[in-house]
PDB file of C-alpha atoms and ligand atoms in Angstrom:
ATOM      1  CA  UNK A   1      25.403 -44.650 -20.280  1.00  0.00           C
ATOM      2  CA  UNK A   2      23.189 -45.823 -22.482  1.00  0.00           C
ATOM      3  CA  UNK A   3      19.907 -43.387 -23.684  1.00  0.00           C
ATOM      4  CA  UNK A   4      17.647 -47.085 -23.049  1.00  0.00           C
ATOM      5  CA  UNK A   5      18.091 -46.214 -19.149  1.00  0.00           C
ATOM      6  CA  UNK A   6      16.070 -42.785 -19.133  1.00  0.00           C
ATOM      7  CA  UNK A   7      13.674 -42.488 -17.175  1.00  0.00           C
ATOM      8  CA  UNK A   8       9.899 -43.823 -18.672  1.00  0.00           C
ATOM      9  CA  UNK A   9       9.674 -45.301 -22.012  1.00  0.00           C
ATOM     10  CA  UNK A  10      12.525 -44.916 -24.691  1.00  0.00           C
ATOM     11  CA  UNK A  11      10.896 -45.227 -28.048  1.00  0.00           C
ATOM     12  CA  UNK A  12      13.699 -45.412 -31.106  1.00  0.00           C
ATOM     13  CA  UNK A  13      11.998 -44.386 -34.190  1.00  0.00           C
ATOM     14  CA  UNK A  14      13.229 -45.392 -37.234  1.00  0.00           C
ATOM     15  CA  UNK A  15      13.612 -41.865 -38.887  1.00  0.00           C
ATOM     16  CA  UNK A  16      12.688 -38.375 -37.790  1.00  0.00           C
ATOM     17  CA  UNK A  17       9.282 -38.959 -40.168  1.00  0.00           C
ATOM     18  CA  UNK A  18       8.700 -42.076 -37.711  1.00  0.00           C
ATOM     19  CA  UNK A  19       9.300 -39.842 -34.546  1.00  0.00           C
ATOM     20  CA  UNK A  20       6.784 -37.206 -35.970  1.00  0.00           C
ATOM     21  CA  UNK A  21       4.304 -40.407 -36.453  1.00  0.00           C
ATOM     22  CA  UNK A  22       4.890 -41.703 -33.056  1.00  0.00           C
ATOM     23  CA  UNK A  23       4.483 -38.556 -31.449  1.00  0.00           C
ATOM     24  CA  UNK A  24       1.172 -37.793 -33.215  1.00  0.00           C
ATOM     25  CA  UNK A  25      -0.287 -41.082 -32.394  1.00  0.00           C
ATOM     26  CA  UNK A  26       0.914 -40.646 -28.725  1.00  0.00           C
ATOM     27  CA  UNK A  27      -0.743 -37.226 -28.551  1.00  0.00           C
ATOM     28  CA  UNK A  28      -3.281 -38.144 -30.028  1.00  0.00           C
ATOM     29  CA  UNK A  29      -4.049 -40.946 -27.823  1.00  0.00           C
ATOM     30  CA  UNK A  30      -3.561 -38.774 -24.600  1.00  0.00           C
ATOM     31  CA  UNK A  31      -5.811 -36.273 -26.050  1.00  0.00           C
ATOM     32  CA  UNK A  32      -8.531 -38.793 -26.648  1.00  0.00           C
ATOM     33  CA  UNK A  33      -8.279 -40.599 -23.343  1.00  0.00           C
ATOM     34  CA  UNK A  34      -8.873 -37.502 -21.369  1.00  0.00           C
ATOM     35  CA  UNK A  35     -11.793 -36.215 -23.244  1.00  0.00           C
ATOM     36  CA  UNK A  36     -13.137 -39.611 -22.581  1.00  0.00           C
ATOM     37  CA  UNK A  37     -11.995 -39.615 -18.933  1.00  0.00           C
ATOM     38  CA  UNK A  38     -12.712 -36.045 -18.135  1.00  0.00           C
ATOM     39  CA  UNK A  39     -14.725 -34.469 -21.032  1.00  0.00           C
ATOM     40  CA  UNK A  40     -11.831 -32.378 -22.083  1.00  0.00           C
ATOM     41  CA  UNK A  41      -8.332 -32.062 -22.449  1.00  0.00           C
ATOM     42  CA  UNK A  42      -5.032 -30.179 -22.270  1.00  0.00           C
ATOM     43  CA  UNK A  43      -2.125 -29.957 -24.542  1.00  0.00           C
ATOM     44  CA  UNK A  44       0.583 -28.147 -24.010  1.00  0.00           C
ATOM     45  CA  UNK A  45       3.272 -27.147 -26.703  1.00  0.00           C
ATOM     46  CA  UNK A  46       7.063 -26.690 -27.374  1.00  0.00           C
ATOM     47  CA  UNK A  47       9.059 -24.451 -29.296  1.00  0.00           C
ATOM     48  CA  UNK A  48      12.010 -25.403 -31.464  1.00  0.00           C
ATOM     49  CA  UNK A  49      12.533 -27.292 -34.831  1.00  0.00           C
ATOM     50  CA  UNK A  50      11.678 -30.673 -34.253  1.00  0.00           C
ATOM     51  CA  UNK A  51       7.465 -30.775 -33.145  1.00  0.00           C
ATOM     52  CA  UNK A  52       6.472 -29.263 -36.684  1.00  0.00           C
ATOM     53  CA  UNK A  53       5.955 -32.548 -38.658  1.00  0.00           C
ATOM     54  CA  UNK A  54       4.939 -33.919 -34.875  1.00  0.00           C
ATOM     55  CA  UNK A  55       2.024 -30.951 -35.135  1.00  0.00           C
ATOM     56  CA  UNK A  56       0.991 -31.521 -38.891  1.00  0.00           C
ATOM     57  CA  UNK A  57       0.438 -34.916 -37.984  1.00  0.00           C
ATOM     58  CA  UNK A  58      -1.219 -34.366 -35.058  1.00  0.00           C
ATOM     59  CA  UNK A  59      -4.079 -32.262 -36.889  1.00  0.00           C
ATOM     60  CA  UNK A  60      -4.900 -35.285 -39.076  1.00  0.00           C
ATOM     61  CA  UNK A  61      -4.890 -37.492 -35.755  1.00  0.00           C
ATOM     62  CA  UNK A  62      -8.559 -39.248 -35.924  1.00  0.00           C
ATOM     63  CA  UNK A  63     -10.712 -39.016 -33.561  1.00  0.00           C
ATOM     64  CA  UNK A  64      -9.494 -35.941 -31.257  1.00  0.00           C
ATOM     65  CA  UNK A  65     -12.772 -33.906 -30.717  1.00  0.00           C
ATOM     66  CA  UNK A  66     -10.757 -30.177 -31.155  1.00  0.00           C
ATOM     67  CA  UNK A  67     -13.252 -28.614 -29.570  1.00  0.00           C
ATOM     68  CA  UNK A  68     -12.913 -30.092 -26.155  1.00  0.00           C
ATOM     69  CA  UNK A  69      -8.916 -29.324 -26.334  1.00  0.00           C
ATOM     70  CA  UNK A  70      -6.894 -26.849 -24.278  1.00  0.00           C
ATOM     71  CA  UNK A  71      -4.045 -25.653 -25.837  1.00  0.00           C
ATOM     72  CA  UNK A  72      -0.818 -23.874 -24.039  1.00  0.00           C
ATOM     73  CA  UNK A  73       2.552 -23.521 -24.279  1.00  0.00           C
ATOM     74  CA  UNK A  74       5.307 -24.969 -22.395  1.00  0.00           C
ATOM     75  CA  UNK A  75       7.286 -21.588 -23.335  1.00  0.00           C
ATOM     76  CA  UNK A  76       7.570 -18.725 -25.611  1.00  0.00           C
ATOM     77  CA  UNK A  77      10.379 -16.365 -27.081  1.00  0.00           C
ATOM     78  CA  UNK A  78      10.068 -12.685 -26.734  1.00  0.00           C
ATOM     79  CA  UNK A  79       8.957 -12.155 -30.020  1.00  0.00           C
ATOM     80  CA  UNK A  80       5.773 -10.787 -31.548  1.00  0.00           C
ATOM     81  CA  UNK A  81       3.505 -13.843 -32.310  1.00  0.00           C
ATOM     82  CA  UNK A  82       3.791 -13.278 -36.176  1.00  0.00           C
ATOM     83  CA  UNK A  83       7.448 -13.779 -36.098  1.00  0.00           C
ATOM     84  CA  UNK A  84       9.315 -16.707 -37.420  1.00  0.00           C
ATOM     85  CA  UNK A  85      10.669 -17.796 -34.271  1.00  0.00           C
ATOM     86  CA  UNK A  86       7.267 -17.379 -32.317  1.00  0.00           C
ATOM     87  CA  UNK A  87       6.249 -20.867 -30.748  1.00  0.00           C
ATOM     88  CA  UNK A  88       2.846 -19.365 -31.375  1.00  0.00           C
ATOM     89  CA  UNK A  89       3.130 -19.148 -34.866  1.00  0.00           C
ATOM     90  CA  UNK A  90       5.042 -22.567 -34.993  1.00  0.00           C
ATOM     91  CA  UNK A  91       2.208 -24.379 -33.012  1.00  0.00           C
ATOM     92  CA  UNK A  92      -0.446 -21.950 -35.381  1.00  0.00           C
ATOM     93  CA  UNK A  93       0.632 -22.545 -39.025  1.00  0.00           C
ATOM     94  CA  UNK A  94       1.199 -26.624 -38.277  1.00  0.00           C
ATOM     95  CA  UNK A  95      -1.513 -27.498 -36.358  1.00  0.00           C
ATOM     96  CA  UNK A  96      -3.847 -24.725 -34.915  1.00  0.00           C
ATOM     97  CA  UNK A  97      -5.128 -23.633 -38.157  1.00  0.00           C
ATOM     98  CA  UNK A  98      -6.028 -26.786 -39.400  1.00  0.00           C
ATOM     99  CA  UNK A  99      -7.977 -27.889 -36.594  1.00  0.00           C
ATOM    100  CA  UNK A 100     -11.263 -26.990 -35.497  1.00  0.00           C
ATOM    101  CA  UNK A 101     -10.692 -25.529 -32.025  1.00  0.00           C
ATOM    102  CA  UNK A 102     -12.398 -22.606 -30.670  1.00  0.00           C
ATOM    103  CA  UNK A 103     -10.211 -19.629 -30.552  1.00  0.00           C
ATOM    104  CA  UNK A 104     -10.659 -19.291 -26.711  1.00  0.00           C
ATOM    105  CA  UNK A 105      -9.350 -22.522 -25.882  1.00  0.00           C
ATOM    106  CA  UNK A 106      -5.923 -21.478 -27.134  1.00  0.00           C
ATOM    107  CA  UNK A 107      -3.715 -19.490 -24.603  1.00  0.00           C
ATOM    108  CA  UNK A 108      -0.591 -18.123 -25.594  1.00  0.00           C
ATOM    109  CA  UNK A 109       2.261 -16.853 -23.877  1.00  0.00           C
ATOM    110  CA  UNK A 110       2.625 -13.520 -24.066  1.00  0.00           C
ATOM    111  CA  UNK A 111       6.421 -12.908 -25.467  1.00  0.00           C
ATOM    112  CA  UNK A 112       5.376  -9.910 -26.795  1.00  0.00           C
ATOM    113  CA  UNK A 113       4.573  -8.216 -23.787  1.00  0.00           C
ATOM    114  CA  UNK A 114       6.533  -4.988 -22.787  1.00  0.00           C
ATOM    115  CA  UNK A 115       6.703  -6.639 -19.392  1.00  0.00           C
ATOM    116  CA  UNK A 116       8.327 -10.645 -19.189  1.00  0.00           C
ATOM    117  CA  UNK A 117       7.628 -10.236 -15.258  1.00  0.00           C
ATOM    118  CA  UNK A 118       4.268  -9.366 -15.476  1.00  0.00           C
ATOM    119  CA  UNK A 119       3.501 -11.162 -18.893  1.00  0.00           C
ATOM    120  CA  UNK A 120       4.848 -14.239 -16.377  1.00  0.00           C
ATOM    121  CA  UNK A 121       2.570 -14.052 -13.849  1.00  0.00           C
ATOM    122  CA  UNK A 122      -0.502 -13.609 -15.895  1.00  0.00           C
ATOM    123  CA  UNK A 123       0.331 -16.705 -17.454  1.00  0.00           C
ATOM    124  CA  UNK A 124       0.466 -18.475 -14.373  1.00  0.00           C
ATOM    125  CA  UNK A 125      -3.295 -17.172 -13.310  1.00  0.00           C
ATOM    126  CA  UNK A 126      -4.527 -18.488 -16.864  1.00  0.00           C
ATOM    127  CA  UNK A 127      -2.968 -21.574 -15.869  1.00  0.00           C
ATOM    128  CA  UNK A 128      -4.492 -21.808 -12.305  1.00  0.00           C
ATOM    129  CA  UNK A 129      -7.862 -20.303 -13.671  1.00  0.00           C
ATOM    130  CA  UNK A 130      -8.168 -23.057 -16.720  1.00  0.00           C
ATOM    131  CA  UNK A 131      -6.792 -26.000 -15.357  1.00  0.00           C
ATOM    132  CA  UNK A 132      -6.900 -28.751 -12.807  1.00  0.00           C
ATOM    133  CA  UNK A 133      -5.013 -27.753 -10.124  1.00  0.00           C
ATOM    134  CA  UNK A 134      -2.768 -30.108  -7.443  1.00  0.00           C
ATOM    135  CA  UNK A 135      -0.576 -28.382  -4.441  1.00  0.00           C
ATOM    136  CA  UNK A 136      -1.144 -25.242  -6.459  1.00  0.00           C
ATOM    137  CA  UNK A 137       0.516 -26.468  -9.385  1.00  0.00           C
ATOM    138  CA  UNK A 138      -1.605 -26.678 -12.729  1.00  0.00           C
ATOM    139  CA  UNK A 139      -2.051 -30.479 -14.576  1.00  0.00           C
ATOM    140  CA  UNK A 140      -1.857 -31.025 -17.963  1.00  0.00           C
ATOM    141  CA  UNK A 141      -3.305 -33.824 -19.518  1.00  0.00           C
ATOM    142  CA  UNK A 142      -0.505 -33.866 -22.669  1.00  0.00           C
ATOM    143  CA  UNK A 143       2.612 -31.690 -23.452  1.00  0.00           C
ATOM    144  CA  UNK A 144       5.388 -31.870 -25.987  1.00  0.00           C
ATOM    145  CA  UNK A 145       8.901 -31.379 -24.646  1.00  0.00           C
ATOM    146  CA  UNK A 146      12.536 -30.916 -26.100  1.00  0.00           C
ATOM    147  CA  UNK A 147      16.024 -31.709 -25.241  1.00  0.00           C
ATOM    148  CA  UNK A 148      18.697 -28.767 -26.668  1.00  0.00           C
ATOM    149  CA  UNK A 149      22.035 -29.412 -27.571  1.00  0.00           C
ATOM    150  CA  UNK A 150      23.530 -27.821 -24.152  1.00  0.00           C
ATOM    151  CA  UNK A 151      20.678 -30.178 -22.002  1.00  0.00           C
ATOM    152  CA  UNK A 152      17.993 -27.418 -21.951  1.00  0.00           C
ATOM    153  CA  UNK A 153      14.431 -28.140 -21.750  1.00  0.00           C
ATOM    154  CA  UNK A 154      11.844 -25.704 -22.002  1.00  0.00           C
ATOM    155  CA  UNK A 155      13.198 -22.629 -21.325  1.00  0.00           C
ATOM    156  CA  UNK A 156      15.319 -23.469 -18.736  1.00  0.00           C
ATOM    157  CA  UNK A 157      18.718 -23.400 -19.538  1.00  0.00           C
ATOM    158  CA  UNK A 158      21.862 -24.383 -17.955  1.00  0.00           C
ATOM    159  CA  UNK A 159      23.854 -22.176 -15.473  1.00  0.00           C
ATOM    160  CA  UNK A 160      20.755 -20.198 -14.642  1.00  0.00           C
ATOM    161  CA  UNK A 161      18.757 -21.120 -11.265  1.00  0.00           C
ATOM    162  CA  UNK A 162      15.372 -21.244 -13.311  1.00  0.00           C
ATOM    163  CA  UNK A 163      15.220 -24.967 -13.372  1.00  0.00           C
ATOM    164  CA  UNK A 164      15.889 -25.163  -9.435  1.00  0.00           C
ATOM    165  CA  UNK A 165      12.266 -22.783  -8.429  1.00  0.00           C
ATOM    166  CA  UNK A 166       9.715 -24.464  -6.904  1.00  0.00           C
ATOM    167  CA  UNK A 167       7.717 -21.263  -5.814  1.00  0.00           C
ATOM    168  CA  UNK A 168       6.707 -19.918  -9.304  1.00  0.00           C
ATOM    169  CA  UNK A 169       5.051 -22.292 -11.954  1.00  0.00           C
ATOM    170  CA  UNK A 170       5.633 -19.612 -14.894  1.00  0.00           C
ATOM    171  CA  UNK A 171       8.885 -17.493 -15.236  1.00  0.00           C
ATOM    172  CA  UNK A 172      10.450 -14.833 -17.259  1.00  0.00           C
ATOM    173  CA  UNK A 173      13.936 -15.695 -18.499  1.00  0.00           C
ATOM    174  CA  UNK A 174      16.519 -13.272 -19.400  1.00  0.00           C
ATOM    175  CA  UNK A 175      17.941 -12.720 -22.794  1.00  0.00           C
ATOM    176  CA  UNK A 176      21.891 -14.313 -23.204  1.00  0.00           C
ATOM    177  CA  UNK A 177      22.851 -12.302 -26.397  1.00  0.00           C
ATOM    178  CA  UNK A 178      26.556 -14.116 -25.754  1.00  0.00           C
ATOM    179  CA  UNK A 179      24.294 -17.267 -26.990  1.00  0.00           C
ATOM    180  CA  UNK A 180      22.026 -15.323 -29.030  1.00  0.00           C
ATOM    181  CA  UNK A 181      18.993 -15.935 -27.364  1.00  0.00           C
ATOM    182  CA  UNK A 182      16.503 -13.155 -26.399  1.00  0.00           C
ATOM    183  CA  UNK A 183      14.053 -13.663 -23.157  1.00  0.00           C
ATOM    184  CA  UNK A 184      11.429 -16.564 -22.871  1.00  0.00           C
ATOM    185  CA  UNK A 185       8.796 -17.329 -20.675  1.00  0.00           C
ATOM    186  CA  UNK A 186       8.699 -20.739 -19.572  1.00  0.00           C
ATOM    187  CA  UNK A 187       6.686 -22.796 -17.511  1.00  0.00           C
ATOM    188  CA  UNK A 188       8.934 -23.851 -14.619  1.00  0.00           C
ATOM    189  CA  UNK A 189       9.665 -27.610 -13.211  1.00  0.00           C
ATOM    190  CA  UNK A 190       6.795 -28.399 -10.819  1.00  0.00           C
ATOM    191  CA  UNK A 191       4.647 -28.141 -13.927  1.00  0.00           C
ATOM    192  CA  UNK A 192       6.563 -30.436 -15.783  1.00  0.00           C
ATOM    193  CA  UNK A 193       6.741 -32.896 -13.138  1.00  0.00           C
ATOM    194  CA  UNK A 194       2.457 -33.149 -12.656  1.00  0.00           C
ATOM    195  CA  UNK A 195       2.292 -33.466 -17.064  1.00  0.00           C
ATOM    196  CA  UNK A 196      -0.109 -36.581 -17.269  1.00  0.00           C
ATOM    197  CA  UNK A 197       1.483 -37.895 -20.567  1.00  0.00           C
ATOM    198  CA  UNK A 198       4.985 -36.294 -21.396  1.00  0.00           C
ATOM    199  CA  UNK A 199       6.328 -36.653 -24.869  1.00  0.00           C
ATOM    200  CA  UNK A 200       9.752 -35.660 -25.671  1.00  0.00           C
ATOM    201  CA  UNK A 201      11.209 -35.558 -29.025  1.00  0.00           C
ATOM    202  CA  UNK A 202      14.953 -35.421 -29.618  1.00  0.00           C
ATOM    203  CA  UNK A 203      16.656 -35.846 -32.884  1.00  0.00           C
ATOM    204  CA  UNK A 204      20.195 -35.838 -34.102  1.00  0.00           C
ATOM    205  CA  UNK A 205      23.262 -36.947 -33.202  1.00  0.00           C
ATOM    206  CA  UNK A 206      23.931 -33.686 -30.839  1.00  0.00           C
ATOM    207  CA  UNK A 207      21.486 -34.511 -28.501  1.00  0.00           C
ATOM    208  CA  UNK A 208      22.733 -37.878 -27.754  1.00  0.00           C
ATOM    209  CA  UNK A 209      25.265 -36.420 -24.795  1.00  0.00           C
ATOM    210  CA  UNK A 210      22.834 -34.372 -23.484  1.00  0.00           C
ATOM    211  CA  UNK A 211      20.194 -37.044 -22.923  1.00  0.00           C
ATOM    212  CA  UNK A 212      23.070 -39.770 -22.221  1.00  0.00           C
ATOM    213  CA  UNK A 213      23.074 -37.208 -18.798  1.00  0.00           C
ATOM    214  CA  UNK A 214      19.552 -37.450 -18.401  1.00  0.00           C
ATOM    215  CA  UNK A 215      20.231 -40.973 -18.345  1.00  0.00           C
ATOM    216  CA  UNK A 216      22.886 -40.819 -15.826  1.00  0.00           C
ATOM    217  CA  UNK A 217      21.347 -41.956 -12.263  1.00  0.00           C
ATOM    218  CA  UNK A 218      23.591 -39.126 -10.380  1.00  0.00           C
ATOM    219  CA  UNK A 219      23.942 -35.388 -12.310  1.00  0.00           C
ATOM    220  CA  UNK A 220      23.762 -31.979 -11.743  1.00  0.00           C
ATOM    221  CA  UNK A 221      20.361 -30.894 -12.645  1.00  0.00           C
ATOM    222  CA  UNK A 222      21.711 -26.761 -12.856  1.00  0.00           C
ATOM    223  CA  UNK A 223      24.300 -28.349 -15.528  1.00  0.00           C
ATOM    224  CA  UNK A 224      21.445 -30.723 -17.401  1.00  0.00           C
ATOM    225  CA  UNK A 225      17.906 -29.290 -16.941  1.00  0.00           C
ATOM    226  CA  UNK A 226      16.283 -31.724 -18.865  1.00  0.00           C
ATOM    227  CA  UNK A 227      17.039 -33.773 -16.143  1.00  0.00           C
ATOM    228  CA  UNK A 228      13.536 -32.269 -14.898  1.00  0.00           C
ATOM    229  CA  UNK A 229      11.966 -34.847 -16.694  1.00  0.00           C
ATOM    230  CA  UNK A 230      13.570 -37.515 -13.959  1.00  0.00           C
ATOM    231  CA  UNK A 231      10.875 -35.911 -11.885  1.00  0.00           C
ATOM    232  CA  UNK A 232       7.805 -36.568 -14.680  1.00  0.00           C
ATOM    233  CA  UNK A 233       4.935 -38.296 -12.239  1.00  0.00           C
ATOM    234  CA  UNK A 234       3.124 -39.389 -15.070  1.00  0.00           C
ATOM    235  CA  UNK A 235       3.778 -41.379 -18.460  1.00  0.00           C
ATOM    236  CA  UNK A 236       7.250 -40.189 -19.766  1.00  0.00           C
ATOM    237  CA  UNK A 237       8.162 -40.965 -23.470  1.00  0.00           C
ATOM    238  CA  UNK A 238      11.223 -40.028 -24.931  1.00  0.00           C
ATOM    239  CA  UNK A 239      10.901 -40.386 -28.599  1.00  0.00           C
ATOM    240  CA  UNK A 240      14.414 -40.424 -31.111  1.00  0.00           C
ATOM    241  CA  UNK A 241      15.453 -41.148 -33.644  1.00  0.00           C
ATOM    242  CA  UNK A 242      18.711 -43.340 -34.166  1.00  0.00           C
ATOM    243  CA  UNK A 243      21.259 -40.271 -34.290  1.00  0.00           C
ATOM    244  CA  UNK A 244      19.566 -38.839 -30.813  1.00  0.00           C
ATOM    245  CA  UNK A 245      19.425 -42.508 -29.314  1.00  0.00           C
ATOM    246  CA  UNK A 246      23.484 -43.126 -30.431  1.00  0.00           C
ATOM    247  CA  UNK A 247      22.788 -46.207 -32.720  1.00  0.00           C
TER     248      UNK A 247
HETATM  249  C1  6PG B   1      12.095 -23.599 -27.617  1.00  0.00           C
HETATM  250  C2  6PG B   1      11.812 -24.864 -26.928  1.00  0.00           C
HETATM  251  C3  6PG B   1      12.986 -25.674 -26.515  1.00  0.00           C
HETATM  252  C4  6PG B   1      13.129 -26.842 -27.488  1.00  0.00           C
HETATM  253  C5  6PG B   1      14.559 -27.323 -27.540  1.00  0.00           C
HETATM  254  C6  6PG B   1      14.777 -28.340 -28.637  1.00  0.00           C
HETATM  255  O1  6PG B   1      11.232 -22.775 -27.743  1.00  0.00           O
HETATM  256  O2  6PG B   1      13.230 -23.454 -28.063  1.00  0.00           O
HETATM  257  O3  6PG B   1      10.599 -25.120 -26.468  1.00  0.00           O
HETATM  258  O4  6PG B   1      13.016 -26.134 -25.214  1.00  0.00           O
HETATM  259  O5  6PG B   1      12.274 -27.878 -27.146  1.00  0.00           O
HETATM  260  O6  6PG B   1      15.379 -26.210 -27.771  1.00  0.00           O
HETATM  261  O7  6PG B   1      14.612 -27.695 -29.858  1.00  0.00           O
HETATM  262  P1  6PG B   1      14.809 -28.382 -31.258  1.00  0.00           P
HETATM  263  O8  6PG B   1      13.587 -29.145 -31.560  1.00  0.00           O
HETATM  264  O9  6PG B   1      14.994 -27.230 -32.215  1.00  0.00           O
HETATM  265  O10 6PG B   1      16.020 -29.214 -31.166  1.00  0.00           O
END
């Protein structure tokens, strides 16, 4: 199975500077066409190690009026928002702080929250309150997304029922010490489908199998969550680089 049958467009970079550069201009270009569409925009943002160059480029993206831009986050650690694995702090230090974007238009998932539940549900009426909102579910206009090495996306992992609920659009996760992750909110897969313009990013030659199963026409979607993105109504990108697309 080849990664050029995923779902949406396949876009093979030539290195992961060129998927940052992609990305950007992608963003950047979703950004701009819904501020020009609807007078403002969304964006929503991943975790994990490859969106920072994505980010840093994305701040120097011309043309994106900052103050017209939504930001959220597709999900969070449970970590205080100053800590080094915060996709707060990621999204802060490589793109919110260079940008002029009122502080009010940024909200952040709550990881630090003494209750996930709770922390959860709030999220979801921020959502609801500051967004467009289809069949209950909220739309957002852009969103970065990532594939992990055991098919995760977001925070939905494999072996856990979190990518199968349809009732919930934000949920707590619990902490798998065995695989030394603590608990994460995450926004669940009804959001994902209604993103307008979907990015993905995937580099690196371990997360070639993983989106090879994407790829795959019949799959378990409990075994493979990123196979969520299947469901994507909107424009679906998937950008690699050669490792991630198995040249
Ligand atoms: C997170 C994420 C997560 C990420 C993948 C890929 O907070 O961990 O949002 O879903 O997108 O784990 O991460 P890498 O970019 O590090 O491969």
């Amino acid at each position: 199975m080849s990664t050029e049958m995923l779902p949406g467009e396949v876009f093979t970079a030539k290195d992961a500077t060129d998927v940052a550069r992609e990305a950007a201009r992608r963003l950047g270009a979703a950004l701009r066409g819904a501020i020009s569409a609807r007078g403002r925009a969304s964006l929503a943002l991943s975790g994990g190690n490859t969106p920072r160059p994505a980010y840093e480029l994305l701040a120097v993206e011309p043309g994106v009026d900052w103050g017209k831009v939504f930001v959220f986050w597709i999900d969070e650690r449970a970590v205080p928002a100053t800590h080094a694995r915060s996709n707060y702090r990621l999204a802060k230090e490589s793109l919110l702080e260079r940008v002029a974007i009122p502080p009010d238009h940024v909200s952040r998932m709550a990881g630090d929250a003494p209750n996930l539940a709770e922390a959860a549900a709030d999220y979801a009426r921020t959502l609801r309150e500051k967004l467009e909102v289809a069949d209950g579910v909220p739309i957002l206009d852009a969103a970065v997304l990532g594939v992990g090495d055991d098919g995760h996306t977001a925070s939905l992992f494999p072996g856990e029922a979190s990518v199968l609920v349809r009732d919930r659009i934000v949920l707590d996760v619990a902490a798998a010490p065995e695989q030394q992750r603590e608990a994460r909110l995450s926004v669940t897969a009804p959001v994902i489908e209604r993103i307008r313009t979907a990015v993905v990013l995937a580099t690196g030659a371990a997360k070639h199998g993983p989106l090879e199963r994407v790829a795959a026409a019949e799959g378990d979607l409990r075994q493979t969550p990123s196979r969520v993105m299947r469901g994507v109504r909107g424009s679906l990108t998937w950008i690699l680089d050669p490792a991630a697309a198995g040249r």
